[in-house]
Amino acid sequence: LLILPNLTYPYHAADKTPCNSGAGVCTYLGCTESICSIYNSTNYANGSLPDSSYNQSSWAVSECSSTARACEVSCYFSQGVCTSTFAYESTPHGQAMGVNGVYRPLGRLCNGDLGYCDGSGSCVEQSLDTPLEALFANASWLVEYWYATVCIAVLFSLLPFLLRWSSGARDTKIRVRRHLATMRRSVYMTLRKNEQAD
């Protein structure tokens, strides 16, 4: 299937339609561009309106990563200055373009790939704790409910013996049944021999 950028396709959203929770825009290839690509640049880093002599096509607005606001979509509205869409929406240039603050989508990596965005602007840190560290982090519970801890430890200690005993008892029952069946057969055979001898 050949897809050409100049044609319209009925199964695609229109070009530059917001997608991916508002963090991206549609192209003829799908939701592949950042929302930043629909905005114009300015020659002022503070978000002022550009001079009339400024050529807005000289600098294409692109997405960037802000360390302070890791889960907010940030753009280079002016060359070399990364600004969050939430901070830029209140500037004169942002208001003139209709910039709205947008959060990065749920699951996007943040904080140097040590966390992920929760979809509402927060970077959730991934736990690097081992299970043992997590257990000792709740040491106060272990001390407060010491009797439950001791009972659980004793149960786990006795569990192998209980399992062996239950399987041994089952084996003994099977052996007793076989022995009783053998004794019945031998009694039956003895009585039968006595009848035949008479």
Tab-separated table of C-alpha atoms in Angstrom:
chain	number	residue	atom	x	y	z
A	1	LEU	CA	0.000	0.000	0.000
A	2	LEU	CA	1.472	3.294	-1.117
A	3	ILE	CA	0.604	6.298	1.057
A	4	LEU	CA	1.158	9.745	-0.399
A	5	PRO	CA	1.187	12.910	1.733
A	6	ASN	CA	-0.877	14.991	-0.709
A	7	LEU	CA	-3.929	12.741	-0.773
A	8	THR	CA	-6.697	12.450	1.803
A	9	TYR	CA	-7.539	9.045	3.211
A	10	PRO	CA	-11.005	8.405	4.674
A	11	TYR	CA	-9.712	6.096	7.417
A	12	HIS	CA	-7.154	8.627	8.714
A	13	ALA	CA	-7.826	11.698	10.828
A	14	ALA	CA	-7.120	15.007	9.136
A	15	ASP	CA	-3.545	16.258	8.997
A	16	LYS	CA	-2.451	18.041	12.225
A	17	THR	CA	-5.380	16.601	14.239
A	18	PRO	CA	-4.338	16.247	17.924
A	19	CYS	CA	-3.792	12.641	19.009
A	20	ASN	CA	-2.110	10.629	21.784
A	21	SER	CA	-3.920	12.537	24.558
A	22	GLY	CA	-3.076	15.845	22.868
A	23	ALA	CA	0.693	15.263	22.970
A	24	GLY	CA	0.968	14.521	19.249
A	25	VAL	CA	-0.610	15.360	15.888
A	26	CYS	CA	-1.635	13.165	13.004
A	27	THR	CA	0.267	12.964	9.745
A	28	TYR	CA	-0.390	10.734	6.760
A	29	LEU	CA	1.753	8.104	8.531
A	30	GLY	CA	-0.290	8.138	11.761
A	31	CYS	CA	0.208	9.890	15.114
A	32	THR	CA	3.887	10.552	14.486
A	33	GLU	CA	4.585	14.231	15.217
A	34	SER	CA	4.725	16.207	18.430
A	35	ILE	CA	2.073	18.831	19.190
A	36	CYS	CA	4.987	21.317	19.114
A	37	SER	CA	5.142	21.013	15.315
A	38	ILE	CA	1.897	23.016	14.857
A	39	TYR	CA	3.253	26.134	16.609
A	40	ASN	CA	5.344	29.000	15.245
A	41	SER	CA	8.652	30.105	16.709
A	42	THR	CA	9.578	33.506	18.117
A	43	ASN	CA	12.840	35.386	18.388
A	44	TYR	CA	12.261	36.161	22.087
A	45	ALA	CA	13.073	33.605	24.761
A	46	ASN	CA	10.560	35.142	27.217
A	47	GLY	CA	7.545	34.342	25.006
A	48	SER	CA	6.957	37.824	23.623
A	49	LEU	CA	5.409	38.221	20.201
A	50	PRO	CA	8.021	38.016	17.426
A	51	ASP	CA	9.212	41.132	15.582
A	52	SER	CA	7.499	41.815	12.281
A	53	SER	CA	10.858	41.284	10.543
A	54	TYR	CA	11.349	37.835	12.150
A	55	ASN	CA	11.001	34.933	9.732
A	56	GLN	CA	9.054	32.305	11.725
A	57	SER	CA	9.995	29.549	9.301
A	58	SER	CA	13.690	30.081	10.096
A	59	TRP	CA	13.290	28.044	13.282
A	60	ALA	CA	10.953	25.041	13.406
A	61	VAL	CA	9.410	24.449	16.824
A	62	SER	CA	10.264	20.965	18.099
A	63	GLU	CA	9.725	18.957	21.268
A	64	CYS	CA	12.349	18.897	24.001
A	65	SER	CA	12.742	17.301	27.431
A	66	SER	CA	12.529	19.558	30.457
A	67	THR	CA	14.127	18.070	33.561
A	68	ALA	CA	12.097	20.304	35.887
A	69	ARG	CA	8.782	19.345	34.253
A	70	ALA	CA	9.541	15.873	32.982
A	71	CYS	CA	5.928	14.831	32.341
A	72	GLU	CA	4.744	17.996	30.631
A	73	VAL	CA	5.151	18.418	26.873
A	74	SER	CA	7.888	20.998	26.361
A	75	CYS	CA	8.881	22.751	23.130
A	76	TYR	CA	11.671	24.889	21.726
A	77	PHE	CA	9.506	27.958	20.991
A	78	SER	CA	12.677	30.006	20.570
A	79	GLN	CA	16.088	28.751	19.611
A	80	GLY	CA	17.813	26.883	22.462
A	81	VAL	CA	15.136	27.541	25.140
A	82	CYS	CA	13.063	24.538	26.266
A	83	THR	CA	9.737	25.663	27.757
A	84	SER	CA	6.807	23.658	29.103
A	85	THR	CA	3.501	24.139	27.280
A	86	PHE	CA	1.915	24.893	30.677
A	87	ALA	CA	4.377	27.751	31.263
A	88	TYR	CA	4.152	29.003	27.672
A	89	GLU	CA	0.352	29.157	27.450
A	90	SER	CA	0.301	32.328	29.578
A	91	THR	CA	2.886	34.216	27.492
A	92	PRO	CA	1.738	36.707	24.810
A	93	HIS	CA	3.103	34.508	22.012
A	94	GLY	CA	1.528	31.378	23.540
A	95	GLN	CA	-1.861	33.094	23.881
A	96	ALA	CA	-1.709	34.360	20.289
A	97	MET	CA	-1.116	30.797	19.026
A	98	GLY	CA	-3.617	29.172	21.413
A	99	VAL	CA	-1.031	27.012	23.178
A	100	ASN	CA	-2.584	24.735	25.802
A	101	GLY	CA	-0.650	22.906	28.496
A	102	VAL	CA	-0.368	19.196	27.691
A	103	TYR	CA	0.905	16.298	29.801
A	104	ARG	CA	3.043	13.591	28.298
A	105	PRO	CA	1.048	10.356	27.763
A	106	LEU	CA	0.790	7.654	30.390
A	107	GLY	CA	3.803	5.347	30.401
A	108	ARG	CA	6.345	7.678	28.778
A	109	LEU	CA	9.762	7.416	30.443
A	110	CYS	CA	11.017	10.316	32.548
A	111	ASN	CA	13.744	11.227	35.036
A	112	GLY	CA	16.549	9.660	33.039
A	113	ASP	CA	14.477	6.517	32.330
A	114	LEU	CA	14.151	5.810	36.074
A	115	GLY	CA	10.436	6.593	36.156
A	116	TYR	CA	7.318	6.836	34.014
A	117	CYS	CA	4.654	9.488	33.509
A	118	ASP	CA	1.308	8.812	35.159
A	119	GLY	CA	-0.690	10.821	32.593
A	120	SER	CA	-1.427	13.671	35.014
A	121	GLY	CA	1.985	15.343	35.058
A	122	SER	CA	3.779	13.336	37.731
A	123	CYS	CA	6.874	11.211	37.201
A	124	VAL	CA	6.424	7.997	39.175
A	125	GLU	CA	9.735	6.561	40.321
A	126	GLN	CA	10.217	2.861	39.755
A	127	SER	CA	11.094	0.913	42.871
A	128	LEU	CA	14.581	-0.538	42.765
A	129	ASP	CA	14.112	-2.358	46.081
A	130	THR	CA	14.677	-6.069	46.325
A	131	PRO	CA	11.967	-8.127	48.033
A	132	LEU	CA	14.163	-8.439	51.131
A	133	GLU	CA	14.577	-4.642	51.349
A	134	ALA	CA	10.822	-4.229	50.991
A	135	LEU	CA	10.303	-6.713	53.854
A	136	PHE	CA	12.694	-4.868	56.165
A	137	ALA	CA	11.104	-1.542	55.225
A	138	ASN	CA	7.996	-2.881	57.000
A	139	ALA	CA	9.985	-3.993	60.053
A	140	SER	CA	7.726	-2.005	62.371
A	141	TRP	CA	4.811	-4.273	61.391
A	142	LEU	CA	6.948	-7.361	62.050
A	143	VAL	CA	7.841	-6.095	65.526
A	144	GLU	CA	4.317	-4.934	66.407
A	145	TYR	CA	2.725	-8.247	65.346
A	146	TRP	CA	5.586	-10.478	66.475
A	147	TYR	CA	3.267	-13.378	67.307
A	148	ALA	CA	1.984	-13.526	63.718
A	149	THR	CA	5.563	-13.481	62.454
A	150	VAL	CA	6.523	-16.365	64.783
A	151	CYS	CA	3.437	-18.396	63.784
A	152	ILE	CA	4.196	-17.958	60.099
A	153	ALA	CA	7.846	-18.937	60.620
A	154	VAL	CA	6.852	-22.066	62.601
A	155	LEU	CA	4.268	-23.023	59.982
A	156	PHE	CA	6.826	-22.761	57.186
A	157	SER	CA	9.306	-24.780	59.269
A	158	LEU	CA	6.788	-27.565	59.926
A	159	LEU	CA	5.311	-27.605	56.444
A	160	PRO	CA	7.790	-30.147	54.980
A	161	PHE	CA	7.237	-32.523	57.921
A	162	LEU	CA	3.444	-32.219	57.659
A	163	LEU	CA	3.546	-32.944	53.942
A	164	ARG	CA	5.775	-35.966	54.470
A	165	TRP	CA	3.570	-37.259	57.301
A	166	SER	CA	0.394	-36.920	55.236
A	167	SER	CA	1.947	-38.739	52.264
A	168	GLY	CA	3.369	-41.411	54.629
A	169	ALA	CA	-0.052	-41.954	56.220
A	170	ARG	CA	-1.567	-42.340	52.775
A	171	ASP	CA	1.083	-44.938	51.832
A	172	THR	CA	0.426	-46.839	55.095
A	173	LYS	CA	-3.334	-46.984	54.395
A	174	ILE	CA	-2.648	-48.406	50.952
A	175	ARG	CA	-0.300	-51.060	52.410
A	176	VAL	CA	-2.900	-52.038	55.087
A	177	ARG	CA	-5.615	-52.391	52.442
A	178	ARG	CA	-3.404	-54.620	50.323
A	179	HIS	CA	-2.501	-56.753	53.348
A	180	LEU	CA	-6.195	-57.142	54.330
A	181	ALA	CA	-7.070	-58.109	50.776
A	182	THR	CA	-4.293	-60.717	50.758
A	183	MET	CA	-5.458	-62.114	54.112
A	184	ARG	CA	-9.061	-62.425	52.861
A	185	ARG	CA	-7.866	-64.239	49.779
A	186	SER	CA	-5.769	-66.650	51.809
A	187	VAL	CA	-8.663	-67.306	54.253
A	188	TYR	CA	-11.002	-67.853	51.312
A	189	MET	CA	-8.531	-70.179	49.634
A	190	THR	CA	-8.024	-72.154	52.893
A	191	LEU	CA	-11.787	-72.556	53.379
A	192	ARG	CA	-12.197	-73.622	49.799
A	193	LYS	CA	-9.458	-76.258	50.107
A	194	ASN	CA	-11.105	-77.586	53.282
A	195	GLU	CA	-14.460	-77.880	51.513
A	196	GLN	CA	-12.896	-79.709	48.600
A	197	ALA	CA	-11.074	-82.101	50.963
A	198	ASP	CA	-14.350	-82.992	52.702
